[in-house]
Amino acid sequence: DQLVEVKTQTSIPIAGGERVVHRDLFKDVISKRAVDIIQLEPTACGGILETVKRAAVAELSNIQLAPHHACSPVALCACAQIDAVVPNFLIQESIQTFDGFYSDILKKPIHNLGATLHKIRLQESPNNAAEIYVDQKLTNSLKLKLENSLVSQT
């Protein structure tokens, strides 16, 4: 309701919704037309398919999509897949340069794409978008901990 109040008092488009994770709250925001631009967070609202579904609902109300970016290269690549198929896509948030820790685990660097994301030729498979080095010892350790956890619960 506060977004609706702000929206009625300005001609500037209102963007928001990165914390709109539950469907009921999303329906409420859309039905009240509380925003002009919905900023769904794919990693919090149900993934790629759920974000695409919500973007389609938003499009019916002439609301544009500017996905929120949860600041990891994998999340950005997921957003890029969404951006490529959603007709009401406006712009992609990207605030990371993916250096430091990320440059150590990424096989190929991902540069800050900002507003030029729509110019990128996406890979045929989302798996090729971000390849990450995986430490086999760490993977086996996590698998073992998960198996032990499941066994102790049964």
Short mmCIF file of N, CA and C in Angstrom, two decimals:
data_model
loop_
_atom_site.label_atom_id
_atom_site.label_comp_id
_atom_site.label_asym_id
_atom_site.label_seq_id
_atom_site.Cartn_x
_atom_site.Cartn_y
_atom_site.Cartn_z
N ASP A 1 0.81 -1.20 0.00
CA ASP A 1 0.00 0.00 0.00
C ASP A 1 0.86 1.27 0.00
N GLN A 2 2.03 1.20 0.63
CA GLN A 2 2.91 2.36 0.64
C GLN A 2 3.47 2.64 -0.74
N LEU A 3 3.75 1.59 -1.51
CA LEU A 3 4.22 1.79 -2.88
C LEU A 3 3.14 2.46 -3.72
N VAL A 4 1.90 2.08 -3.53
CA VAL A 4 0.79 2.69 -4.27
C VAL A 4 0.70 4.17 -3.94
N GLU A 5 0.87 4.49 -2.66
CA GLU A 5 0.83 5.89 -2.23
C GLU A 5 1.96 6.70 -2.88
N VAL A 6 3.15 6.14 -2.89
CA VAL A 6 4.29 6.82 -3.53
C VAL A 6 4.02 7.00 -5.02
N LYS A 7 3.51 5.94 -5.65
CA LYS A 7 3.28 5.96 -7.09
C LYS A 7 2.28 7.04 -7.49
N THR A 8 1.27 7.28 -6.67
CA THR A 8 0.26 8.29 -7.00
C THR A 8 0.79 9.71 -6.87
N GLN A 9 1.92 9.87 -6.18
CA GLN A 9 2.45 11.20 -5.93
C GLN A 9 3.63 11.58 -6.84
N THR A 10 3.92 10.75 -7.84
CA THR A 10 5.04 11.06 -8.73
C THR A 10 4.75 10.55 -10.14
N SER A 11 5.46 11.15 -11.09
CA SER A 11 5.36 10.66 -12.46
C SER A 11 6.55 9.77 -12.81
N ILE A 12 7.48 9.63 -11.88
CA ILE A 12 8.65 8.78 -12.07
C ILE A 12 8.22 7.32 -11.94
N PRO A 13 8.61 6.46 -12.88
CA PRO A 13 8.26 5.03 -12.77
C PRO A 13 8.82 4.43 -11.48
N ILE A 14 7.99 3.66 -10.81
CA ILE A 14 8.38 3.02 -9.55
C ILE A 14 8.81 1.59 -9.83
N ALA A 15 10.00 1.24 -9.35
CA ALA A 15 10.52 -0.12 -9.47
C ALA A 15 10.64 -0.73 -8.09
N GLY A 16 10.36 -2.00 -7.99
CA GLY A 16 10.47 -2.68 -6.70
C GLY A 16 10.05 -4.13 -6.84
N GLY A 17 10.20 -4.86 -5.76
CA GLY A 17 9.72 -6.23 -5.74
C GLY A 17 10.76 -7.30 -5.55
N GLU A 18 11.99 -6.94 -5.22
CA GLU A 18 13.01 -7.98 -5.05
C GLU A 18 12.71 -8.87 -3.85
N ARG A 19 11.88 -8.38 -2.94
CA ARG A 19 11.49 -9.20 -1.79
C ARG A 19 10.09 -9.78 -1.93
N VAL A 20 9.52 -9.66 -3.10
CA VAL A 20 8.20 -10.24 -3.37
C VAL A 20 8.44 -11.70 -3.77
N VAL A 21 8.52 -12.56 -2.75
CA VAL A 21 8.87 -13.95 -3.02
C VAL A 21 7.67 -14.88 -3.04
N HIS A 22 6.63 -14.58 -2.30
CA HIS A 22 5.45 -15.44 -2.26
C HIS A 22 4.46 -15.02 -3.33
N ARG A 23 3.78 -16.00 -3.89
CA ARG A 23 2.82 -15.72 -4.97
C ARG A 23 1.71 -14.77 -4.54
N ASP A 24 1.22 -14.92 -3.33
CA ASP A 24 0.13 -14.06 -2.86
C ASP A 24 0.56 -12.60 -2.81
N LEU A 25 1.75 -12.36 -2.32
CA LEU A 25 2.27 -10.99 -2.27
C LEU A 25 2.48 -10.45 -3.68
N PHE A 26 2.98 -11.30 -4.58
CA PHE A 26 3.17 -10.90 -5.98
C PHE A 26 1.83 -10.51 -6.61
N LYS A 27 0.81 -11.34 -6.42
CA LYS A 27 -0.51 -11.04 -6.98
C LYS A 27 -1.04 -9.72 -6.44
N ASP A 28 -0.78 -9.46 -5.16
CA ASP A 28 -1.23 -8.21 -4.54
C ASP A 28 -0.53 -6.99 -5.18
N VAL A 29 0.78 -7.09 -5.36
CA VAL A 29 1.54 -5.99 -5.97
C VAL A 29 1.05 -5.72 -7.39
N ILE A 30 0.82 -6.78 -8.15
CA ILE A 30 0.38 -6.64 -9.54
C ILE A 30 -1.04 -6.10 -9.61
N SER A 31 -1.95 -6.66 -8.80
CA SER A 31 -3.35 -6.22 -8.87
C SER A 31 -3.52 -4.76 -8.45
N LYS A 32 -2.69 -4.29 -7.55
CA LYS A 32 -2.75 -2.89 -7.12
C LYS A 32 -1.94 -1.98 -8.05
N ARG A 33 -1.22 -2.60 -8.99
CA ARG A 33 -0.32 -1.85 -9.87
C ARG A 33 0.61 -0.95 -9.05
N ALA A 34 1.16 -1.55 -8.02
CA ALA A 34 2.01 -0.82 -7.08
C ALA A 34 3.36 -0.42 -7.68
N VAL A 35 3.77 -1.09 -8.75
CA VAL A 35 5.04 -0.78 -9.41
C VAL A 35 4.84 -0.70 -10.92
N ASP A 36 5.73 0.03 -11.56
CA ASP A 36 5.77 0.07 -13.02
C ASP A 36 6.76 -0.96 -13.56
N ILE A 37 7.75 -1.25 -12.72
CA ILE A 37 8.82 -2.19 -13.06
C ILE A 37 8.97 -3.16 -11.90
N ILE A 38 8.75 -4.45 -12.17
CA ILE A 38 8.88 -5.45 -11.11
C ILE A 38 10.30 -6.00 -11.14
N GLN A 39 10.93 -6.04 -9.97
CA GLN A 39 12.31 -6.50 -9.86
C GLN A 39 12.36 -7.83 -9.11
N LEU A 40 11.85 -8.87 -9.74
CA LEU A 40 11.83 -10.19 -9.12
C LEU A 40 13.25 -10.71 -8.92
N GLU A 41 13.44 -11.46 -7.86
CA GLU A 41 14.72 -12.10 -7.57
C GLU A 41 14.56 -13.60 -7.85
N PRO A 42 15.06 -14.07 -9.01
CA PRO A 42 14.85 -15.47 -9.38
C PRO A 42 15.33 -16.49 -8.35
N THR A 43 16.41 -16.19 -7.63
CA THR A 43 16.92 -17.14 -6.64
C THR A 43 16.04 -17.21 -5.40
N ALA A 44 15.14 -16.26 -5.22
CA ALA A 44 14.27 -16.25 -4.04
C ALA A 44 12.81 -16.56 -4.36
N CYS A 45 12.38 -16.33 -5.59
CA CYS A 45 10.95 -16.48 -5.88
C CYS A 45 10.61 -17.77 -6.61
N GLY A 46 11.53 -18.71 -6.69
CA GLY A 46 11.18 -20.00 -7.26
C GLY A 46 11.96 -20.41 -8.49
N GLY A 47 12.95 -19.66 -8.89
CA GLY A 47 13.80 -20.07 -10.00
C GLY A 47 13.40 -19.48 -11.34
N ILE A 48 13.99 -20.03 -12.38
CA ILE A 48 13.80 -19.50 -13.73
C ILE A 48 12.35 -19.62 -14.19
N LEU A 49 11.78 -20.80 -14.10
CA LEU A 49 10.42 -21.01 -14.60
C LEU A 49 9.40 -20.14 -13.85
N GLU A 50 9.50 -20.10 -12.54
CA GLU A 50 8.55 -19.28 -11.76
C GLU A 50 8.70 -17.80 -12.10
N THR A 51 9.92 -17.34 -12.31
CA THR A 51 10.13 -15.93 -12.67
C THR A 51 9.54 -15.63 -14.04
N VAL A 52 9.70 -16.55 -14.98
CA VAL A 52 9.11 -16.36 -16.32
C VAL A 52 7.59 -16.31 -16.22
N LYS A 53 7.00 -17.18 -15.40
CA LYS A 53 5.55 -17.18 -15.21
C LYS A 53 5.08 -15.85 -14.63
N ARG A 54 5.78 -15.37 -13.62
CA ARG A 54 5.39 -14.11 -12.98
C ARG A 54 5.59 -12.93 -13.93
N ALA A 55 6.62 -12.99 -14.75
CA ALA A 55 6.84 -11.93 -15.73
C ALA A 55 5.68 -11.88 -16.72
N ALA A 56 5.15 -13.05 -17.10
CA ALA A 56 4.01 -13.10 -18.02
C ALA A 56 2.77 -12.46 -17.38
N VAL A 57 2.57 -12.72 -16.11
CA VAL A 57 1.44 -12.11 -15.39
C VAL A 57 1.63 -10.59 -15.32
N ALA A 58 2.83 -10.16 -15.04
CA ALA A 58 3.12 -8.73 -14.97
C ALA A 58 2.90 -8.06 -16.32
N GLU A 59 3.29 -8.75 -17.38
CA GLU A 59 3.13 -8.20 -18.73
C GLU A 59 1.66 -7.91 -19.04
N LEU A 60 0.74 -8.72 -18.54
CA LEU A 60 -0.69 -8.50 -18.76
C LEU A 60 -1.15 -7.16 -18.17
N SER A 61 -0.41 -6.66 -17.19
CA SER A 61 -0.72 -5.36 -16.59
C SER A 61 0.23 -4.27 -17.06
N ASN A 62 0.93 -4.53 -18.16
CA ASN A 62 1.90 -3.58 -18.71
C ASN A 62 2.98 -3.18 -17.72
N ILE A 63 3.42 -4.15 -16.94
CA ILE A 63 4.50 -3.94 -15.98
C ILE A 63 5.75 -4.60 -16.54
N GLN A 64 6.84 -3.84 -16.58
CA GLN A 64 8.10 -4.34 -17.13
C GLN A 64 8.88 -5.12 -16.08
N LEU A 65 9.84 -5.92 -16.56
CA LEU A 65 10.67 -6.75 -15.69
C LEU A 65 12.11 -6.27 -15.71
N ALA A 66 12.68 -6.08 -14.54
CA ALA A 66 14.10 -5.78 -14.37
C ALA A 66 14.60 -6.69 -13.25
N PRO A 67 14.99 -7.91 -13.58
CA PRO A 67 15.34 -8.86 -12.53
C PRO A 67 16.41 -8.36 -11.58
N HIS A 68 16.17 -8.61 -10.31
CA HIS A 68 17.17 -8.31 -9.28
C HIS A 68 18.26 -9.36 -9.41
N HIS A 69 19.48 -8.98 -9.10
CA HIS A 69 20.61 -9.88 -9.25
C HIS A 69 21.21 -10.18 -7.89
N ALA A 70 21.24 -11.46 -7.53
CA ALA A 70 21.71 -11.87 -6.20
C ALA A 70 23.23 -11.97 -6.09
N CYS A 71 23.92 -11.39 -7.04
CA CYS A 71 25.37 -11.20 -6.94
C CYS A 71 26.21 -12.47 -6.99
N SER A 72 25.89 -13.37 -7.89
CA SER A 72 26.80 -14.48 -8.18
C SER A 72 26.76 -14.70 -9.68
N PRO A 73 27.83 -15.23 -10.25
CA PRO A 73 27.84 -15.45 -11.70
C PRO A 73 26.77 -16.44 -12.15
N VAL A 74 26.48 -17.43 -11.33
CA VAL A 74 25.45 -18.40 -11.69
C VAL A 74 24.08 -17.73 -11.70
N ALA A 75 23.81 -16.89 -10.71
CA ALA A 75 22.53 -16.16 -10.66
C ALA A 75 22.40 -15.22 -11.85
N LEU A 76 23.48 -14.57 -12.24
CA LEU A 76 23.43 -13.68 -13.40
C LEU A 76 23.13 -14.46 -14.68
N CYS A 77 23.74 -15.63 -14.81
CA CYS A 77 23.48 -16.45 -15.99
C CYS A 77 22.03 -16.94 -16.01
N ALA A 78 21.47 -17.24 -14.86
CA ALA A 78 20.05 -17.62 -14.78
C ALA A 78 19.20 -16.44 -15.22
N CYS A 79 19.53 -15.25 -14.74
CA CYS A 79 18.79 -14.04 -15.14
C CYS A 79 18.88 -13.81 -16.64
N ALA A 80 20.04 -14.07 -17.22
CA ALA A 80 20.22 -13.87 -18.66
C ALA A 80 19.30 -14.78 -19.45
N GLN A 81 19.10 -16.00 -18.97
CA GLN A 81 18.19 -16.92 -19.64
C GLN A 81 16.75 -16.39 -19.59
N ILE A 82 16.37 -15.82 -18.46
CA ILE A 82 15.04 -15.23 -18.30
C ILE A 82 14.90 -14.02 -19.21
N ASP A 83 15.88 -13.15 -19.18
CA ASP A 83 15.85 -11.91 -19.97
C ASP A 83 15.68 -12.19 -21.46
N ALA A 84 16.24 -13.31 -21.91
CA ALA A 84 16.21 -13.64 -23.33
C ALA A 84 14.82 -14.05 -23.82
N VAL A 85 13.96 -14.51 -22.91
CA VAL A 85 12.66 -15.05 -23.34
C VAL A 85 11.45 -14.23 -22.88
N VAL A 86 11.68 -13.23 -22.07
CA VAL A 86 10.56 -12.46 -21.51
C VAL A 86 10.36 -11.18 -22.33
N PRO A 87 9.18 -11.02 -22.95
CA PRO A 87 8.96 -9.84 -23.80
C PRO A 87 8.94 -8.51 -23.04
N ASN A 88 8.62 -8.53 -21.76
CA ASN A 88 8.56 -7.28 -21.00
C ASN A 88 9.87 -7.00 -20.24
N PHE A 89 10.96 -7.66 -20.65
CA PHE A 89 12.26 -7.40 -20.06
C PHE A 89 12.70 -5.97 -20.37
N LEU A 90 13.14 -5.25 -19.35
CA LEU A 90 13.60 -3.86 -19.52
C LEU A 90 15.11 -3.76 -19.41
N ILE A 91 15.66 -4.20 -18.28
CA ILE A 91 17.09 -4.06 -18.01
C ILE A 91 17.48 -5.08 -16.95
N GLN A 92 18.76 -5.48 -16.96
CA GLN A 92 19.25 -6.44 -15.98
C GLN A 92 20.18 -5.76 -14.99
N GLU A 93 19.86 -5.88 -13.72
CA GLU A 93 20.74 -5.37 -12.68
C GLU A 93 21.98 -6.26 -12.61
N SER A 94 23.13 -5.65 -12.50
CA SER A 94 24.38 -6.38 -12.31
C SER A 94 25.37 -5.45 -11.64
N ILE A 95 25.72 -5.78 -10.42
CA ILE A 95 26.59 -4.88 -9.68
C ILE A 95 27.96 -5.49 -9.39
N GLN A 96 28.18 -6.70 -9.84
CA GLN A 96 29.43 -7.37 -9.55
C GLN A 96 30.40 -7.30 -10.72
N THR A 97 31.67 -7.29 -10.41
CA THR A 97 32.70 -7.42 -11.45
C THR A 97 33.19 -8.85 -11.53
N PHE A 98 32.80 -9.68 -10.57
CA PHE A 98 33.17 -11.09 -10.52
C PHE A 98 34.68 -11.29 -10.52
N ASP A 99 35.36 -10.48 -9.73
CA ASP A 99 36.78 -10.69 -9.55
C ASP A 99 36.99 -11.33 -8.17
N GLY A 100 38.21 -11.40 -7.70
CA GLY A 100 38.48 -12.00 -6.40
C GLY A 100 38.13 -13.47 -6.39
N PHE A 101 37.31 -13.87 -5.43
CA PHE A 101 36.92 -15.27 -5.26
C PHE A 101 36.33 -15.85 -6.54
N TYR A 102 35.46 -15.08 -7.20
CA TYR A 102 34.81 -15.59 -8.41
C TYR A 102 35.81 -15.84 -9.54
N SER A 103 36.83 -15.00 -9.67
CA SER A 103 37.80 -15.21 -10.74
C SER A 103 38.60 -16.48 -10.52
N ASP A 104 38.67 -16.93 -9.27
CA ASP A 104 39.37 -18.18 -8.97
C ASP A 104 38.55 -19.41 -9.34
N ILE A 105 37.23 -19.31 -9.30
CA ILE A 105 36.41 -20.50 -9.56
C ILE A 105 35.79 -20.52 -10.96
N LEU A 106 35.74 -19.38 -11.64
CA LEU A 106 35.17 -19.35 -12.99
C LEU A 106 36.21 -19.78 -14.02
N LYS A 107 35.82 -20.65 -14.93
CA LYS A 107 36.74 -21.06 -15.99
C LYS A 107 36.94 -19.95 -16.99
N LYS A 108 35.88 -19.20 -17.30
CA LYS A 108 35.96 -18.04 -18.19
C LYS A 108 35.39 -16.84 -17.45
N PRO A 109 36.01 -15.68 -17.53
CA PRO A 109 35.51 -14.51 -16.80
C PRO A 109 34.16 -14.03 -17.35
N ILE A 110 33.34 -13.53 -16.45
CA ILE A 110 32.10 -12.87 -16.83
C ILE A 110 32.30 -11.40 -16.50
N HIS A 111 32.21 -10.57 -17.49
CA HIS A 111 32.41 -9.14 -17.27
C HIS A 111 31.10 -8.50 -16.88
N ASN A 112 31.17 -7.40 -16.14
CA ASN A 112 29.96 -6.68 -15.76
C ASN A 112 29.24 -6.25 -17.03
N LEU A 113 28.05 -6.77 -17.20
CA LEU A 113 27.33 -6.58 -18.45
C LEU A 113 26.41 -5.37 -18.44
N GLY A 114 25.95 -5.00 -17.25
CA GLY A 114 25.07 -3.83 -17.13
C GLY A 114 23.92 -3.85 -18.11
N ALA A 115 23.65 -2.73 -18.73
CA ALA A 115 22.49 -2.58 -19.61
C ALA A 115 22.71 -3.21 -20.98
N THR A 116 23.90 -3.74 -21.24
CA THR A 116 24.16 -4.32 -22.56
C THR A 116 23.82 -5.80 -22.62
N LEU A 117 23.20 -6.34 -21.58
CA LEU A 117 22.93 -7.76 -21.52
C LEU A 117 22.13 -8.25 -22.72
N HIS A 118 21.21 -7.43 -23.22
CA HIS A 118 20.38 -7.86 -24.34
C HIS A 118 21.19 -8.08 -25.62
N LYS A 119 22.43 -7.63 -25.65
CA LYS A 119 23.26 -7.79 -26.84
C LYS A 119 24.06 -9.09 -26.81
N ILE A 120 23.99 -9.81 -25.72
CA ILE A 120 24.78 -11.02 -25.57
C ILE A 120 24.11 -12.17 -26.32
N ARG A 121 24.92 -12.95 -26.99
CA ARG A 121 24.40 -14.16 -27.62
C ARG A 121 24.49 -15.26 -26.58
N LEU A 122 23.35 -15.72 -26.11
CA LEU A 122 23.34 -16.73 -25.05
C LEU A 122 23.76 -18.08 -25.60
N GLN A 123 24.35 -18.87 -24.74
CA GLN A 123 24.73 -20.23 -25.11
C GLN A 123 23.47 -21.05 -25.37
N GLU A 124 23.60 -22.09 -26.17
CA GLU A 124 22.45 -22.95 -26.43
C GLU A 124 22.02 -23.67 -25.17
N SER A 125 22.94 -23.92 -24.28
CA SER A 125 22.62 -24.60 -23.03
C SER A 125 23.00 -23.69 -21.87
N PRO A 126 22.10 -23.52 -20.89
CA PRO A 126 22.45 -22.68 -19.74
C PRO A 126 23.66 -23.23 -18.99
N ASN A 127 23.93 -24.55 -19.11
CA ASN A 127 25.08 -25.14 -18.43
C ASN A 127 26.39 -24.54 -18.93
N ASN A 128 26.43 -24.08 -20.16
CA ASN A 128 27.66 -23.52 -20.73
C ASN A 128 27.86 -22.06 -20.37
N ALA A 129 26.87 -21.43 -19.77
CA ALA A 129 26.95 -20.00 -19.50
C ALA A 129 28.00 -19.69 -18.44
N ALA A 130 28.06 -20.46 -17.39
CA ALA A 130 29.06 -20.24 -16.35
C ALA A 130 29.62 -21.59 -15.93
N GLU A 131 30.84 -21.83 -16.28
CA GLU A 131 31.48 -23.07 -15.86
C GLU A 131 32.31 -22.76 -14.62
N ILE A 132 32.15 -23.60 -13.61
CA ILE A 132 32.81 -23.38 -12.33
C ILE A 132 33.69 -24.57 -12.01
N TYR A 133 34.91 -24.29 -11.53
CA TYR A 133 35.78 -25.36 -11.09
C TYR A 133 35.20 -25.95 -9.80
N VAL A 134 35.18 -27.26 -9.72
CA VAL A 134 34.65 -27.92 -8.52
C VAL A 134 35.77 -28.75 -7.90
N ASP A 135 35.99 -28.54 -6.63
CA ASP A 135 36.98 -29.31 -5.89
C ASP A 135 36.36 -30.67 -5.57
N GLN A 136 36.91 -31.74 -6.16
CA GLN A 136 36.31 -33.07 -6.00
C GLN A 136 36.30 -33.51 -4.54
N LYS A 137 37.35 -33.17 -3.78
CA LYS A 137 37.38 -33.53 -2.36
C LYS A 137 36.24 -32.86 -1.62
N LEU A 138 36.00 -31.59 -1.90
CA LEU A 138 34.92 -30.85 -1.25
C LEU A 138 33.58 -31.45 -1.64
N THR A 139 33.41 -31.77 -2.91
CA THR A 139 32.17 -32.37 -3.39
C THR A 139 31.90 -33.69 -2.69
N ASN A 140 32.93 -34.55 -2.62
CA ASN A 140 32.76 -35.84 -1.95
C ASN A 140 32.46 -35.67 -0.47
N SER A 141 33.09 -34.69 0.16
CA SER A 141 32.86 -34.42 1.57
C SER A 141 31.41 -33.98 1.81
N LEU A 142 30.92 -33.08 0.95
CA LEU A 142 29.54 -32.62 1.10
C LEU A 142 28.56 -33.75 0.85
N LYS A 143 28.85 -34.60 -0.14
CA LYS A 143 27.98 -35.74 -0.45
C LYS A 143 27.93 -36.69 0.74
N LEU A 144 29.08 -36.96 1.34
CA LEU A 144 29.14 -37.86 2.48
C LEU A 144 28.36 -37.29 3.66
N LYS A 145 28.50 -35.99 3.92
CA LYS A 145 27.77 -35.37 5.02
C LYS A 145 26.26 -35.44 4.78
N LEU A 146 25.83 -35.24 3.54
CA LEU A 146 24.42 -35.31 3.21
C LEU A 146 23.90 -36.73 3.40
N GLU A 147 24.67 -37.73 2.90
CA GLU A 147 24.25 -39.14 3.08
C GLU A 147 24.16 -39.50 4.54
N ASN A 148 25.15 -39.09 5.34
CA ASN A 148 25.12 -39.38 6.76
C ASN A 148 23.93 -38.70 7.44
N SER A 149 23.61 -37.50 7.02
CA SER A 149 22.50 -36.76 7.58
C SER A 149 21.18 -37.49 7.28
N LEU A 150 21.04 -37.97 6.04
CA LEU A 150 19.83 -38.68 5.66
C LEU A 150 19.69 -40.01 6.39
N VAL A 151 20.80 -40.70 6.59
CA VAL A 151 20.77 -41.99 7.29
C VAL A 151 20.39 -41.77 8.74
N SER A 152 20.93 -40.74 9.38
CA SER A 152 20.64 -40.51 10.80
C SER A 152 19.19 -40.07 11.03
N GLN A 153 18.53 -39.57 10.01
CA GLN A 153 17.14 -39.13 10.17
C GLN A 153 16.15 -40.27 9.98
N THR A 154 16.58 -41.39 9.39
CA THR A 154 15.65 -42.50 9.13
C THR A 154 15.65 -43.52 10.23
#
